[in-house]
PDB file of C-alpha atoms in Angstrom:
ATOM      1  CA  UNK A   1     153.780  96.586  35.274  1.00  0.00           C
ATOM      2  CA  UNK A   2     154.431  94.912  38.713  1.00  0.00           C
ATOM      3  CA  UNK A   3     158.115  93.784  40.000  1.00  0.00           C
ATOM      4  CA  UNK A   4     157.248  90.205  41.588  1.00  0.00           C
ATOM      5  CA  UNK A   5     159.945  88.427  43.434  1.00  0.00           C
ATOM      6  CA  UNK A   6     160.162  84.960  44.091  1.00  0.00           C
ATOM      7  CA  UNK A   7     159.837  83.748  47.848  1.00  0.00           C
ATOM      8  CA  UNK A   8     160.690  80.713  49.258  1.00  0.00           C
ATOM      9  CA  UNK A   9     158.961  79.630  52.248  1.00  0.00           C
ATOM     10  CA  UNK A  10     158.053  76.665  55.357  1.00  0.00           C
ATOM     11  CA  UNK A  11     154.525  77.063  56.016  1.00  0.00           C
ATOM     12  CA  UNK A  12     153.384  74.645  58.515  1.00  0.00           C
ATOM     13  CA  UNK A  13     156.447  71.809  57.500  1.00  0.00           C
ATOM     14  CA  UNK A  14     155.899  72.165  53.846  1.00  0.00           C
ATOM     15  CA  UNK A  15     157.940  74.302  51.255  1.00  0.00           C
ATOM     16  CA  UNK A  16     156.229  76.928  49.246  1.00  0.00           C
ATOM     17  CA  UNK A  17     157.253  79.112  46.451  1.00  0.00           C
ATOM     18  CA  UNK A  18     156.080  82.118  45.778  1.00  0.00           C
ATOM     19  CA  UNK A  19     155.797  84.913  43.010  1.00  0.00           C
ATOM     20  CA  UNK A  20     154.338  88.403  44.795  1.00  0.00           C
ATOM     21  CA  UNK A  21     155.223  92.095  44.665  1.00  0.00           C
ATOM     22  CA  UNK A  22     157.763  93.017  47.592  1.00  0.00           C
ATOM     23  CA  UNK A  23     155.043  94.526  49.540  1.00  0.00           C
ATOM     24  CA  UNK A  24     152.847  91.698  50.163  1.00  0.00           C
ATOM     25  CA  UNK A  25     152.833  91.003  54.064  1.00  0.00           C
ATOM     26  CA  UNK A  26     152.938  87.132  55.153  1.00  0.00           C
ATOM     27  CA  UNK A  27     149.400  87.629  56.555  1.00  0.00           C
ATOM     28  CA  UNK A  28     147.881  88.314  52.744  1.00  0.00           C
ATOM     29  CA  UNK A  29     150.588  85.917  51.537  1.00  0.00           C
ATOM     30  CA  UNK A  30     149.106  83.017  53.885  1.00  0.00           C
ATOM     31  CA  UNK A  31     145.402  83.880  53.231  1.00  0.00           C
ATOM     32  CA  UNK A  32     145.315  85.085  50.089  1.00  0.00           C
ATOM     33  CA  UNK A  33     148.234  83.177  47.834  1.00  0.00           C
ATOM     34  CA  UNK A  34     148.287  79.902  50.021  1.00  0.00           C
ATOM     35  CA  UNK A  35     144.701  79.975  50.778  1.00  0.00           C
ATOM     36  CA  UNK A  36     145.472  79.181  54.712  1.00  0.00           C
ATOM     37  CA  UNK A  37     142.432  81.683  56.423  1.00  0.00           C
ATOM     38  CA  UNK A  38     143.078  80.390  60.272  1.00  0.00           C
ATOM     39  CA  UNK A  39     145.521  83.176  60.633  1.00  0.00           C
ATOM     40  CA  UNK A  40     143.065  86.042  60.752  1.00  0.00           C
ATOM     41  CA  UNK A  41     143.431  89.810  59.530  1.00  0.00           C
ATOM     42  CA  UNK A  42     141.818  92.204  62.714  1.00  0.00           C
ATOM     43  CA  UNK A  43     143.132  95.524  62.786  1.00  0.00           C
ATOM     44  CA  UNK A  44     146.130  95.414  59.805  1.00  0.00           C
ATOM     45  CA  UNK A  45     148.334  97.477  62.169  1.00  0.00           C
ATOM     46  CA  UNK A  46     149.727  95.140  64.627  1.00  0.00           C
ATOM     47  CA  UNK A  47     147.517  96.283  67.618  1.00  0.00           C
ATOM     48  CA  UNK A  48     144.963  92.961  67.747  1.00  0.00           C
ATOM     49  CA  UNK A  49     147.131  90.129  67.834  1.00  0.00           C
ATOM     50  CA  UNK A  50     144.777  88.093  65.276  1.00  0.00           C
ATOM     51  CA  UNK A  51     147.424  87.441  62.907  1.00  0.00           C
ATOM     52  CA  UNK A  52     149.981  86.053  65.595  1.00  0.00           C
ATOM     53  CA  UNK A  53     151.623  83.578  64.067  1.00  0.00           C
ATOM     54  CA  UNK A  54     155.536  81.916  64.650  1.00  0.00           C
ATOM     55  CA  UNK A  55     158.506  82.444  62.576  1.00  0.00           C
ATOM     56  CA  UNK A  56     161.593  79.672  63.802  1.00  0.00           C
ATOM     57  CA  UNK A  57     159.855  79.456  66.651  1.00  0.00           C
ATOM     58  CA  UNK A  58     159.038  83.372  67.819  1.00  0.00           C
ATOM     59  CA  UNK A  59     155.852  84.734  67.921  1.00  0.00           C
ATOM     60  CA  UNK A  60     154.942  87.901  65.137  1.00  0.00           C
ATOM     61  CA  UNK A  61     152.532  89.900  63.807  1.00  0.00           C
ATOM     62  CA  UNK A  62     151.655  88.750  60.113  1.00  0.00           C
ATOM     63  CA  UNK A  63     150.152  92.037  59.275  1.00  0.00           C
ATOM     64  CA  UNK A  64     153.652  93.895  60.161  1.00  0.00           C
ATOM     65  CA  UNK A  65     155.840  91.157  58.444  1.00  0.00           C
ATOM     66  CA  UNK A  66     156.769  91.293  54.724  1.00  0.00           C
ATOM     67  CA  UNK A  67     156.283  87.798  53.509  1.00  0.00           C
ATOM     68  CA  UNK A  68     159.697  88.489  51.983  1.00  0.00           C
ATOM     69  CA  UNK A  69     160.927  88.896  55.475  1.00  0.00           C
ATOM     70  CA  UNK A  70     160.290  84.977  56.174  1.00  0.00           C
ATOM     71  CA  UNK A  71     162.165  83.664  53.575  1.00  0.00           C
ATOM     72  CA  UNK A  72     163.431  80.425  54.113  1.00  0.00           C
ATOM     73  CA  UNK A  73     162.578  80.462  57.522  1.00  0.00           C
ATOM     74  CA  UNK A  74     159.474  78.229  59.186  1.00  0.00           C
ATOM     75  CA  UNK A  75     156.435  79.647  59.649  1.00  0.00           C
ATOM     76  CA  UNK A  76     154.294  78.001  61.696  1.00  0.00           C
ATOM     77  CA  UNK A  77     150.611  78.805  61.473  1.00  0.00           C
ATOM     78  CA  UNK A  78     147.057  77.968  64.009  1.00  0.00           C
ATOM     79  CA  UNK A  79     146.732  75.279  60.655  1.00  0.00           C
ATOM     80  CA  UNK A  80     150.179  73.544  61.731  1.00  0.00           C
ATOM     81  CA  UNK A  81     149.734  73.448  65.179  1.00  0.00           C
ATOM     82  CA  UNK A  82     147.889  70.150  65.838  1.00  0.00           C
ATOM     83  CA  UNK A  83     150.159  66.470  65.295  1.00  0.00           C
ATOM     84  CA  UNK A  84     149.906  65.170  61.723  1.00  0.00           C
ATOM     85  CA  UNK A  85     147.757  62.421  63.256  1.00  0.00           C
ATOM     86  CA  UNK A  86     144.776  65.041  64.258  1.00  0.00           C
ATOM     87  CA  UNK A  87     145.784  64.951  67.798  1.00  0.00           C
ATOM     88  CA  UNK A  88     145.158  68.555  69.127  1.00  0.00           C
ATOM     89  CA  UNK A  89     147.987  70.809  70.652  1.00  0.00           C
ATOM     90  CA  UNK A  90     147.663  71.029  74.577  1.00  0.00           C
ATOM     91  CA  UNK A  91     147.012  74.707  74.302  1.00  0.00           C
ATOM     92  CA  UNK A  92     144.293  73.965  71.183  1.00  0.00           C
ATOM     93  CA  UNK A  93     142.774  71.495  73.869  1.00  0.00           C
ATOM     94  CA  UNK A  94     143.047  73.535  77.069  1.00  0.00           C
ATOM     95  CA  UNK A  95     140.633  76.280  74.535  1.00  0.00           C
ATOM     96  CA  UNK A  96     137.938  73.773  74.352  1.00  0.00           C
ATOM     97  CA  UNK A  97     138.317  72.576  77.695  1.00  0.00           C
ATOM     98  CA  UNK A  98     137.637  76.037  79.253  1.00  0.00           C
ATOM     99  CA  UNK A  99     135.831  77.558  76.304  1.00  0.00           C
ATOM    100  CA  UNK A 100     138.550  80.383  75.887  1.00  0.00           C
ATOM    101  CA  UNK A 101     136.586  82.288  73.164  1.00  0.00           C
ATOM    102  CA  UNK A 102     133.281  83.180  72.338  1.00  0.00           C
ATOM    103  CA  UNK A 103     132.948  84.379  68.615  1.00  0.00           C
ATOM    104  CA  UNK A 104     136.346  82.229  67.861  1.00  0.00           C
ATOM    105  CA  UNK A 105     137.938  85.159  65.583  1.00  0.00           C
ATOM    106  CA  UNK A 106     140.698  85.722  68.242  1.00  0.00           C
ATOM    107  CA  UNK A 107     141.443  82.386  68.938  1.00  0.00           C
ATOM    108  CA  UNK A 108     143.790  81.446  66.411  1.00  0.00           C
ATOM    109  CA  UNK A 109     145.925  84.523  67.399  1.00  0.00           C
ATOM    110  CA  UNK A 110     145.417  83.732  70.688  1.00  0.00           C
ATOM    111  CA  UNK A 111     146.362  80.147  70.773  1.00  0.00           C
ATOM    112  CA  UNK A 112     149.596  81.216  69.031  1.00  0.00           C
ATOM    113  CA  UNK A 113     150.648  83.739  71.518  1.00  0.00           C
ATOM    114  CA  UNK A 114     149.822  80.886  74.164  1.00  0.00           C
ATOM    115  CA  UNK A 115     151.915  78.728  72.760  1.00  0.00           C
ATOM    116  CA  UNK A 116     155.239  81.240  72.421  1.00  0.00           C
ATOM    117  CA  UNK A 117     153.922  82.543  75.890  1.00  0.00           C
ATOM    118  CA  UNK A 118     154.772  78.937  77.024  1.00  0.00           C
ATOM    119  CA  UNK A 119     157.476  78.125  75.462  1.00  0.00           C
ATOM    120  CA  UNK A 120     158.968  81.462  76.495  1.00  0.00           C
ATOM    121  CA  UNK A 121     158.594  80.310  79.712  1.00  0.00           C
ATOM    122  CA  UNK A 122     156.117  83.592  80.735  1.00  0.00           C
ATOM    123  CA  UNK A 123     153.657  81.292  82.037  1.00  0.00           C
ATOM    124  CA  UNK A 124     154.326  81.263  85.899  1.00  0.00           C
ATOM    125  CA  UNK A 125     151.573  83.313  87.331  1.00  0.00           C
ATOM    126  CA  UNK A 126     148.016  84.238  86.434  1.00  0.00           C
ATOM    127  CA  UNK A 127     149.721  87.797  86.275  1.00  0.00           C
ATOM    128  CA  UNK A 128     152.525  86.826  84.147  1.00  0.00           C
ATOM    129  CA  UNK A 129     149.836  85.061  81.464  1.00  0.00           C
ATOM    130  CA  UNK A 130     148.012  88.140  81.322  1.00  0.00           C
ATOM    131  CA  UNK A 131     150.816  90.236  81.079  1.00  0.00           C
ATOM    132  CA  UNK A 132     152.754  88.063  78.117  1.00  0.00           C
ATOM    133  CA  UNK A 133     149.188  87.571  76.444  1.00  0.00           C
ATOM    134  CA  UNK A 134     148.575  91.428  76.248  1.00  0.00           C
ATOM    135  CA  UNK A 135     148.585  91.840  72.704  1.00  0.00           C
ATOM    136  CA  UNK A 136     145.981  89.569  71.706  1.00  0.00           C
ATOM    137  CA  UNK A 137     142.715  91.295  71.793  1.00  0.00           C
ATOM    138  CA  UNK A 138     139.203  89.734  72.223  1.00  0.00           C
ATOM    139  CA  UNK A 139     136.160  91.821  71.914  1.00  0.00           C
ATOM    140  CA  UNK A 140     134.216  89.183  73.321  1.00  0.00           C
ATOM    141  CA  UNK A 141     136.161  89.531  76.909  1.00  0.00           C
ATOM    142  CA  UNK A 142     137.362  86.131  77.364  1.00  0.00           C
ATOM    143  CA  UNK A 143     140.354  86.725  79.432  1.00  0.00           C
ATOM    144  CA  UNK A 144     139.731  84.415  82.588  1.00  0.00           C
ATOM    145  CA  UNK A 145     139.062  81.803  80.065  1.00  0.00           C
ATOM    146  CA  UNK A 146     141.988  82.500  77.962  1.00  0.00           C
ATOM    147  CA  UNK A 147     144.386  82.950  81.149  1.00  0.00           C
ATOM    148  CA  UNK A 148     142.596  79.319  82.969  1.00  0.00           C
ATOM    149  CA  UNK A 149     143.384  77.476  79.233  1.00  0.00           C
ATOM    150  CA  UNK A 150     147.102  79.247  79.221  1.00  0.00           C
ATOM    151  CA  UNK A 151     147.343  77.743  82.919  1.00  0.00           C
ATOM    152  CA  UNK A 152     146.243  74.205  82.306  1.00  0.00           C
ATOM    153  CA  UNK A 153     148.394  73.700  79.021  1.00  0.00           C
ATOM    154  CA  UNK A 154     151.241  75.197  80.427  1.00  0.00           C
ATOM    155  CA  UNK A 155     150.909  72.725  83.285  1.00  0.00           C
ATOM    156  CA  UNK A 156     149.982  69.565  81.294  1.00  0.00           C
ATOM    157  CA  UNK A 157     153.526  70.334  78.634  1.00  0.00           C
ATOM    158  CA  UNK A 158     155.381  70.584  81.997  1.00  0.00           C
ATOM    159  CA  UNK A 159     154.243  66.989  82.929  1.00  0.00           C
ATOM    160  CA  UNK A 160     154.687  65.580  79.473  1.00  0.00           C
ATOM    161  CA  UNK A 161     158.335  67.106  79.941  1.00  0.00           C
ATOM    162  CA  UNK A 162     159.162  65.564  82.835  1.00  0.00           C
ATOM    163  CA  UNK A 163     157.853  62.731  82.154  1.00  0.00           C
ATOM    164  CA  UNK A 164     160.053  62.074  79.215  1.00  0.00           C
ATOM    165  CA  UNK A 165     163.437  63.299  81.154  1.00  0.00           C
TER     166      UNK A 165
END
């Protein structure tokens, strides 16, 4: 016999409800229950960064966080990032501008980190990008890329901040 609870969650602006044992992390509760895949399962440990996704805002590790954990609270994932009218996040953009991946399995982890990393305001320096982006792993070495896309969107949401002060 299995002890489900219920869970109550904002993915990506919508409400879900869940039934799931206690255990179930919010990485297996977004792929496997709510059938969103973007958010990608590398190591399972919290050492990769693949499952990087936000919770109100803050970056975490999907693997490490009981889905029970995010209850009631919004969870953002790489399949809410873009506008409701298609129109790409600057950081999503910046990737494809720069190519910032190779074999793409990163990427969603990596775009989410960018995106705190930003917003966080740890974007100042080439140094500072690399240092705030450290947990996100890509075995295909795409670093410079990843660092030149961090640069550029960080740039481009400083205009489109100033520009609507």
């Amino acid at each position: 016999m299995t002890n489900k609870t219920a869970v109550h969650l904002e993915i990506n602006g919508r409400a879900q409800a869940l039934e799931i044992e206690p255990r179930v992390t919010l990485l297996d509760a977004l792929r496997e229950h709510l059938g969103l895949t973007g958010t990608k399962k590398g190591c399972n440990h919290g050492q990769c960064g693949a499952c990087t996704v936000h919770i109100d805002g803050e970056r975490v590790l999907a693997c490490l966080t009981l889905a029970a954990q995010a209850e009631g609270r919004a969870v953002t994932t790489i399949e809410g990032l873009a506008d409701p009218n298609g129109e790409l996040h600057p950081v999503q953009a910046a990737f494809l501008d720069y190519d910032a991946f190779q074999c793409g399995y990163c990427t969603p982890g990596q775009i989410m980190s960018a995106v705190a990393c930003i917003r966080e305001g740890h974007a100042g320096s080439d140094e500072e990008i690399r240092e705030y982006m450290s947990g996100n792993l890509c075995r295909c070495g795409a670093y410079p890329h990843v660092v030149a896309a961090v640069r550029q969107a960080a740039e481009e949401l400083a205009t489109r901040k100033q520009a609507a002060e």
